Coordinates of C-alpha atoms and ligand atoms in Angstrom, one line a residue:
M275 CA 39.1 -53.5 77.0
N276 CA 36.1 -52.5 75.1
Y277 CA 34.7 -55.4 72.7
R278 CA 32.6 -55.1 69.6
I279 CA 30.4 -57.7 68.2
N280 CA 30.9 -59.2 64.7
P281 CA 27.3 -59.0 63.5
K282 CA 27.8 -62.0 61.3
N283 CA 28.6 -64.4 64.0
G284 CA 28.4 -63.0 67.3
D285 CA 32.2 -63.0 68.0
K286 CA 33.3 -60.6 70.8
L287 CA 36.3 -58.9 69.3
S288 CA 38.5 -56.5 71.1
A289 CA 38.1 -53.0 69.7
L290 CA 41.9 -52.8 69.2
G291 CA 43.6 -55.3 67.0
F292 CA 47.3 -56.0 67.1
G293 CA 48.7 -55.5 63.6
C294 CA 51.7 -57.6 63.3
M295 CA 53.2 -56.2 60.2
R296 CA 55.7 -53.9 61.9
F297 CA 57.0 -56.2 64.6
S298 CA 60.2 -54.9 66.2
K299 CA 63.3 -56.9 65.6
D300 CA 63.9 -58.0 69.1
E301 CA 61.7 -61.2 69.1
K302 CA 61.8 -61.3 73.0
E303 CA 60.3 -57.8 73.1
V304 CA 57.7 -58.8 70.6
E305 CA 56.7 -61.8 72.8
K306 CA 56.5 -59.6 75.8
Q307 CA 54.2 -57.2 74.0
I308 CA 52.0 -59.8 72.5
I309 CA 51.5 -61.4 75.9
F310 CA 50.8 -58.3 77.6
A311 CA 48.1 -57.3 75.1
I312 CA 46.5 -60.7 75.5
E313 CA 46.5 -60.3 79.4
N314 CA 44.9 -56.9 78.9
G315 CA 42.0 -58.1 76.6
V316 CA 43.4 -57.8 73.1
N317 CA 42.0 -60.8 71.1
Y318 CA 42.5 -60.1 67.5
F319 CA 45.8 -60.5 65.8
D320 CA 46.2 -59.6 62.2
T321 CA 49.2 -60.9 60.1
A322 CA 49.6 -62.1 56.3
Y323 CA 51.2 -64.5 54.0
I324 CA 53.4 -61.9 52.6
Y325 CA 54.8 -61.2 56.1
P326 CA 56.5 -64.5 56.7
K327 CA 58.4 -63.8 59.7
S328 CA 55.3 -62.1 61.4
E329 CA 53.2 -65.2 60.9
A330 CA 56.1 -67.4 62.3
I331 CA 56.9 -65.1 65.1
L332 CA 53.1 -64.9 66.1
G333 CA 52.7 -68.6 65.9
R334 CA 55.7 -69.2 68.1
V335 CA 54.3 -66.9 70.8
L336 CA 50.6 -68.2 70.6
A337 CA 51.9 -71.8 70.8
K338 CA 53.1 -71.0 74.3
G339 CA 49.4 -71.4 75.5
Y340 CA 47.7 -68.4 74.0
R341 CA 46.2 -69.7 70.9
D342 CA 42.8 -70.4 72.2
R343 CA 42.5 -66.9 73.7
V344 CA 42.8 -65.2 70.4
K345 CA 41.3 -64.8 67.0
I346 CA 44.1 -65.1 64.1
A347 CA 43.5 -63.0 61.1
T348 CA 46.0 -63.6 58.1
K349 CA 45.7 -63.2 54.4
L350 CA 46.0 -64.9 51.0
P351 CA 47.6 -62.8 48.3
P352 CA 45.5 -63.2 45.1
Y353 CA 48.4 -62.3 42.8
L354 CA 50.2 -65.5 43.8
V355 CA 47.4 -67.9 43.1
K356 CA 47.6 -69.0 39.5
K357 CA 45.9 -72.4 39.7
Y358 CA 43.5 -74.2 42.3
E359 CA 46.6 -76.1 44.0
D360 CA 48.0 -72.7 44.9
L361 CA 45.3 -72.1 47.3
D362 CA 46.2 -75.0 49.4
K363 CA 50.1 -74.6 49.1
I364 CA 49.8 -71.1 50.6
F365 CA 47.1 -71.7 53.1
S366 CA 49.1 -74.8 54.4
A367 CA 52.4 -72.7 54.8
E368 CA 50.5 -70.3 56.8
L369 CA 48.9 -73.0 59.1
E370 CA 52.5 -74.4 59.6
R371 CA 54.1 -70.9 60.2
L372 CA 51.2 -70.0 62.7
Q373 CA 51.5 -73.4 64.3
T374 CA 47.5 -73.8 64.2
D375 CA 44.9 -75.9 62.5
H376 CA 42.6 -73.1 61.6
I377 CA 42.4 -69.4 60.8
D378 CA 39.7 -67.4 62.4
Y379 CA 39.6 -64.5 59.9
Y380 CA 41.0 -65.2 56.4
F381 CA 41.4 -62.3 54.1
L382 CA 41.8 -62.1 50.4
H383 CA 44.7 -59.6 50.8
M384 CA 44.3 -56.2 48.8
L385 CA 41.4 -57.4 46.5
T386 CA 41.5 -54.5 44.2
D387 CA 38.5 -55.1 41.9
V388 CA 35.8 -57.4 41.0
T389 CA 37.8 -58.7 38.1
I390 CA 40.4 -60.1 40.3
W391 CA 37.6 -61.8 42.3
T392 CA 36.0 -63.3 39.1
R393 CA 39.6 -64.7 38.2
L394 CA 39.7 -66.3 41.5
V395 CA 36.1 -67.8 41.0
T396 CA 37.2 -69.2 37.6
I397 CA 40.0 -70.8 39.4
G398 CA 37.6 -72.5 41.8
I399 CA 38.1 -70.4 45.0
L400 CA 34.3 -70.8 45.8
K401 CA 34.4 -74.7 46.2
W402 CA 37.9 -74.2 48.1
I403 CA 36.3 -71.8 50.6
E404 CA 33.3 -74.0 51.2
A405 CA 35.6 -77.0 51.7
K406 CA 37.8 -75.2 54.2
K407 CA 34.8 -73.9 56.0
Q408 CA 33.3 -77.4 56.3
T409 CA 36.5 -78.9 57.6
G410 CA 36.7 -75.8 60.1
Q411 CA 40.1 -74.6 58.7
I412 CA 38.7 -71.3 57.7
I413 CA 36.0 -70.0 60.2
N414 CA 35.5 -66.5 58.5
I415 CA 36.2 -65.2 55.1
G416 CA 36.7 -61.5 53.9
F417 CA 38.8 -59.2 52.1
S418 CA 41.1 -56.1 52.5
Y419 CA 40.7 -53.2 50.2
H420 CA 42.4 -49.8 49.0
G421 CA 40.6 -48.3 46.2
G422 CA 37.4 -46.3 45.2
R423 CA 34.0 -46.5 46.9
D424 CA 32.3 -47.8 43.8
E425 CA 34.3 -50.7 43.2
F426 CA 34.3 -51.5 46.9
K427 CA 30.5 -51.7 47.0
K428 CA 30.6 -54.1 44.1
L429 CA 33.0 -56.3 46.2
V430 CA 30.8 -56.3 49.1
D431 CA 28.0 -57.5 47.0
A432 CA 30.0 -60.1 45.0
Y433 CA 30.0 -62.7 47.8
D434 CA 28.6 -63.4 51.2
W435 CA 31.6 -62.2 53.2
E436 CA 31.8 -62.2 57.0
F437 CA 34.0 -59.2 57.2
C438 CA 36.1 -56.8 55.3
M439 CA 39.0 -54.3 56.0
I440 CA 39.5 -50.7 54.8
Q441 CA 41.8 -47.7 55.3
Y442 CA 39.9 -45.3 57.4
N443 CA 40.9 -42.3 59.6
F444 CA 39.7 -38.6 60.1
L445 CA 41.5 -37.5 56.9
D446 CA 40.2 -40.1 54.8
E447 CA 36.5 -39.8 55.8
N448 CA 35.7 -39.3 52.1
N449 CA 38.6 -41.0 50.5
Q450 CA 38.8 -44.7 49.3
A451 CA 35.9 -46.6 50.7
G452 CA 35.4 -43.8 53.2
K453 CA 32.5 -43.2 55.5
E454 CA 30.1 -44.2 52.9
G455 CA 31.7 -47.6 52.3
L456 CA 32.0 -48.2 55.9
K457 CA 28.3 -47.6 56.3
Y458 CA 27.5 -49.6 53.3
A459 CA 29.5 -52.8 54.4
A460 CA 28.1 -52.5 58.1
A461 CA 24.5 -52.3 56.6
K462 CA 25.0 -55.5 54.8
G463 CA 26.0 -57.1 58.2
L464 CA 29.8 -57.4 57.6
A465 CA 32.1 -56.8 60.5
V466 CA 34.5 -53.9 59.4
M467 CA 38.1 -54.0 60.3
I468 CA 40.0 -50.6 60.0
M469 CA 43.6 -50.3 58.8
E470 CA 45.8 -47.2 58.6
P471 CA 44.1 -45.4 61.6
L472 CA 47.1 -43.0 61.8
R473 CA 47.8 -42.9 58.1
G474 CA 51.0 -44.6 58.5
G475 CA 51.7 -42.3 61.4
K476 CA 51.3 -39.1 59.3
L477 CA 48.4 -37.9 61.7
V478 CA 50.7 -38.0 64.5
T479 CA 54.2 -37.0 63.5
N480 CA 55.7 -33.8 61.7
L481 CA 52.2 -32.2 61.9
P482 CA 52.0 -28.4 61.1
K483 CA 52.5 -26.3 64.3
E484 CA 49.0 -25.1 64.4
V485 CA 47.6 -28.7 64.5
Y486 CA 49.8 -29.4 67.6
K487 CA 48.6 -26.2 69.1
I488 CA 44.9 -27.1 68.7
W489 CA 45.5 -30.6 70.3
D490 CA 47.6 -28.9 73.2
N491 CA 44.9 -26.5 73.9
A492 CA 42.0 -28.8 73.8
Y493 CA 39.7 -29.1 76.8
V494 CA 41.2 -32.4 77.6
K495 CA 44.9 -33.6 77.3
R496 CA 45.1 -36.3 74.7
S497 CA 48.1 -37.3 72.3
P498 CA 47.4 -36.8 68.6
A499 CA 47.3 -40.6 68.3
E500 CA 44.6 -40.8 70.9
W501 CA 42.4 -38.3 69.4
A502 CA 42.8 -40.0 65.9
F503 CA 41.9 -43.5 67.5
R504 CA 39.1 -42.1 69.5
W505 CA 37.5 -40.6 66.2
I506 CA 37.5 -44.1 64.6
W507 CA 35.9 -45.6 67.5
N508 CA 33.3 -43.1 67.7
H509 CA 31.9 -44.9 64.7
L510 CA 29.4 -47.7 65.8
E511 CA 30.0 -49.4 62.4
V512 CA 33.7 -50.1 63.1
T513 CA 34.5 -53.4 64.6
V514 CA 38.3 -53.5 65.1
V515 CA 40.9 -50.9 64.6
L516 CA 44.4 -52.3 63.9
S517 CA 47.3 -50.7 65.2
G518 CA 50.8 -52.0 64.0
M519 CA 52.2 -51.8 67.4
N520 CA 56.1 -52.2 67.9
S521 CA 57.0 -51.0 71.5
Q522 CA 55.6 -51.6 74.9
A523 CA 54.7 -47.9 75.4
M524 CA 52.6 -48.0 72.2
V525 CA 50.8 -51.1 73.2
E526 CA 50.1 -49.8 76.7
E527 CA 48.8 -46.4 75.4
N528 CA 46.5 -48.1 72.7
I529 CA 45.1 -50.6 75.1
K530 CA 44.5 -47.7 77.7
V531 CA 42.7 -45.7 75.0
A532 CA 40.8 -48.7 73.5
S533 CA 39.5 -49.5 77.0
Q534 CA 37.9 -46.1 77.3
A535 CA 36.8 -44.8 73.8
E536 CA 33.1 -45.5 73.2
A537 CA 31.0 -45.3 70.0
N538 CA 28.9 -42.2 69.7
A539 CA 30.6 -40.3 72.5
F540 CA 31.8 -37.4 70.6
T541 CA 30.3 -34.1 71.5
D542 CA 29.9 -30.9 69.3
A543 CA 33.2 -29.6 70.8
D544 CA 35.0 -32.8 69.8
F545 CA 33.9 -32.4 66.4
E546 CA 34.9 -28.8 66.3
L547 CA 38.3 -29.8 67.1
F548 CA 38.5 -32.2 64.3
N549 CA 36.9 -29.8 61.9
K550 CA 39.6 -27.3 62.7
V551 CA 42.5 -30.0 62.3
T552 CA 41.1 -31.4 59.1
Q553 CA 40.8 -27.8 57.8
I554 CA 44.5 -27.1 58.4
L555 CA 45.7 -30.4 57.0
S556 CA 43.2 -30.0 54.0
E557 CA 44.8 -26.7 53.0
K558 CA 48.0 -28.5 52.3
I559 CA 45.8 -30.5 49.8
K560 CA 46.4 -29.5 46.2
V561 CA 43.1 -30.6 44.7
P562 CA 39.7 -30.0 46.9
C563 CA 38.3 -33.3 45.8
T564 CA 35.8 -34.7 48.4
G565 CA 35.7 -38.2 46.8
C566 CA 32.0 -37.8 46.1
N567 CA 32.4 -39.6 42.8
Y568 CA 29.9 -37.6 40.9
C569 CA 32.2 -37.4 38.2
M570 CA 32.5 -41.0 37.6
P571 CA 32.5 -43.2 35.6
C572 CA 35.1 -41.9 33.2
P573 CA 34.7 -43.4 29.7
M574 CA 38.6 -43.9 29.7
G575 CA 38.6 -45.7 32.9
V576 CA 40.3 -43.2 34.9
D577 CA 39.7 -43.3 38.7
I578 CA 39.5 -39.6 39.2
P579 CA 39.1 -39.3 42.9
T580 CA 41.8 -41.9 43.6
C581 CA 44.3 -40.0 41.4
F582 CA 43.5 -37.0 43.3
S583 CA 43.6 -38.6 46.7
C584 CA 47.1 -39.9 46.0
Y585 CA 48.3 -36.6 44.5
N586 CA 47.2 -35.1 47.6
D587 CA 48.9 -37.3 49.8
R588 CA 52.3 -36.0 48.3
E589 CA 52.1 -32.9 50.7
I590 CA 51.3 -35.0 53.8
E591 CA 53.1 -38.3 53.4
G592 CA 55.8 -37.4 51.1
K593 CA 56.6 -38.0 47.5
T594 CA 57.7 -41.6 47.8
A595 CA 54.9 -43.0 49.7
A596 CA 52.3 -41.2 47.7
I597 CA 53.7 -42.4 44.2
G598 CA 53.8 -46.0 45.7
K599 CA 50.2 -45.7 46.7
Y600 CA 49.4 -44.3 43.2
I601 CA 50.9 -47.4 41.6
M602 CA 49.1 -49.6 43.8
Q603 CA 45.8 -48.1 43.6
T604 CA 45.6 -47.1 39.8
S605 CA 48.0 -49.5 38.0
I606 CA 48.2 -53.0 40.0
K607 CA 44.9 -54.3 38.6
S608 CA 43.6 -55.8 35.5
Q609 CA 42.3 -52.4 34.1
T610 CA 44.6 -49.5 34.9
S611 CA 42.9 -46.2 35.7
N612 CA 45.7 -43.7 36.0
A613 CA 45.6 -40.1 35.2
S614 CA 47.2 -40.2 31.9
L615 CA 44.4 -42.1 30.4
C616 CA 42.5 -39.2 30.3
S617 CA 41.5 -38.1 26.7
K618 CA 40.4 -34.6 27.9
C619 CA 36.9 -35.1 26.7
G620 CA 35.6 -33.0 29.6
K621 CA 32.5 -35.1 30.3
C622 CA 33.3 -35.3 34.0
E623 CA 33.8 -31.5 34.7
S624 CA 30.0 -30.3 34.7
H625 CA 29.3 -33.0 37.3
C626 CA 31.9 -32.0 40.1
P627 CA 30.2 -30.0 42.8
Q628 CA 33.7 -28.5 43.7
N629 CA 34.2 -27.1 40.3
I630 CA 37.5 -28.7 40.0
K631 CA 39.1 -28.3 36.5
I632 CA 39.6 -32.1 36.3
R633 CA 41.4 -32.1 33.1
D634 CA 44.0 -29.6 34.1
E635 CA 44.4 -31.3 37.5
L636 CA 44.8 -34.7 35.9
T637 CA 47.6 -33.2 33.7
N638 CA 49.2 -32.3 37.0
V639 CA 48.7 -35.6 38.5
T640 CA 50.4 -37.1 35.3
K641 CA 53.3 -34.7 35.6
N642 CA 53.9 -35.2 39.3
M643 CA 53.0 -38.9 39.7
E644 CA 54.0 -40.6 36.6
G645 CA 57.8 -39.6 36.2
L646 CA 60.3 -41.5 34.5
Y647 CA 60.0 -44.7 36.4
Y648 CA 56.5 -45.1 36.6
K649 CA 55.9 -47.2 33.5
P650 CA 58.8 -49.5 34.0
T651 CA 57.9 -50.0 37.7
R652 CA 54.3 -50.6 36.7
F653 CA 55.4 -53.1 34.0
L654 CA 57.7 -55.1 36.4
I655 CA 54.9 -55.3 39.1
K656 CA 52.2 -56.4 36.8
K657 CA 54.4 -58.8 35.1
F658 CA 55.4 -60.3 38.5
M659 CA 51.7 -60.3 39.5
K660 CA 50.6 -61.7 36.1
L661 CA 47.9 -59.0 35.7
Ligands
SF4_1847 S1 37.9 -35.4 30.8 FE1 39.3 -37.3 31.3 S2 38.8 -37.8 33.2 FE2 37.2 -36.5 32.5 S3 35.6 -38.1 31.6 FE3 36.9 -37.2 30.1 S4 38.5 -38.9 29.8 FE4 37.6 -39.1 31.9
SF4_1848 S1 33.1 -35.0 41.3 FE1 34.8 -33.6 41.9 S2 34.9 -33.7 44.1 FE2 33.6 -35.3 43.5 S3 35.0 -37.2 43.2 FE3 35.0 -36.1 41.1 S4 36.7 -34.7 41.3 FE4 36.3 -35.2 43.2

């Protein structure tokens, strides 16, 4: 196994992290996979409060003598924290499920913007974190994030975090926090964990024929998943790449690749292959937005690059997944930033290096992503989350 060092504290973390969200239904199999992973060097396990069975299963397995060999990462859902006492209530439940007295890496789960962080600060989270760190119940604190690059940078700067987690893969090099966000966080000394390295499997299954052909004819035989993982590990700024593993074959393959893939190992030939694949996948993309952010900010609060990114995902990931993502990223936060807020002022268009007709494209986004069920769904989720 290759290891990468957390720049904040010197922790030696396995380049491959075990994502526990998609455990298989057979607990005996899960136990086998977890133990196999630990025996083969994986020392970072990621779960969350909102995956209660996952925390409990991981806790049961680690209690069989493995707890001290691994770092546990789990998460606090900010939307369930209404008052100070909720922090302890949620955290205590997690310690109990995980059968441990401390969490090594504690995330604020899907921290969507600075406003939500400020709300938590008002509730008293700073005092709480400090107390937990003093007692050794929380070792490191960080946040996971889906959203635009500018807000990500603001969040990085909002607190002295030890780590963060972003979505990153070869098709998202310029989406969400993107490469720029990765470099920004790393330059601030944060360990950067990566989620969605295969974009929920969309970079490895049901690919266009031309893409399979490129991988099949490459100078070295590798599966699409191996190529996608290697692309991420090629970044020196990446600390741990999570993979939601749910079969023994997947655990074995990922460990094998993680043991071989080094940072800065790609050659021009490798990059050339990725250019070709990215080009083919990008052709399926409706709006050629690169996520540069030059058009931002919008006076009406539209998150233009995020609207286009989710809209583009419709072709690659399917309608339901893309609309779900669109709601999460533009609407489940204190200030909504969806396409239909656009007042057509046109201020953004002269700044776009891609010459995108932003107003027309946002109309298309509204038509295709904000259908009949959009507003009621958004209303219910926001009500539930008290946003
Ligand atoms: S045209 Fe729409 S998206 Fe562009 S700046 Fe004006 S309100 Fe914002
Ligand atoms: S300026 Fe153009 S390419 Fe850049 S984020 Fe805005 S729409 Fe996308």
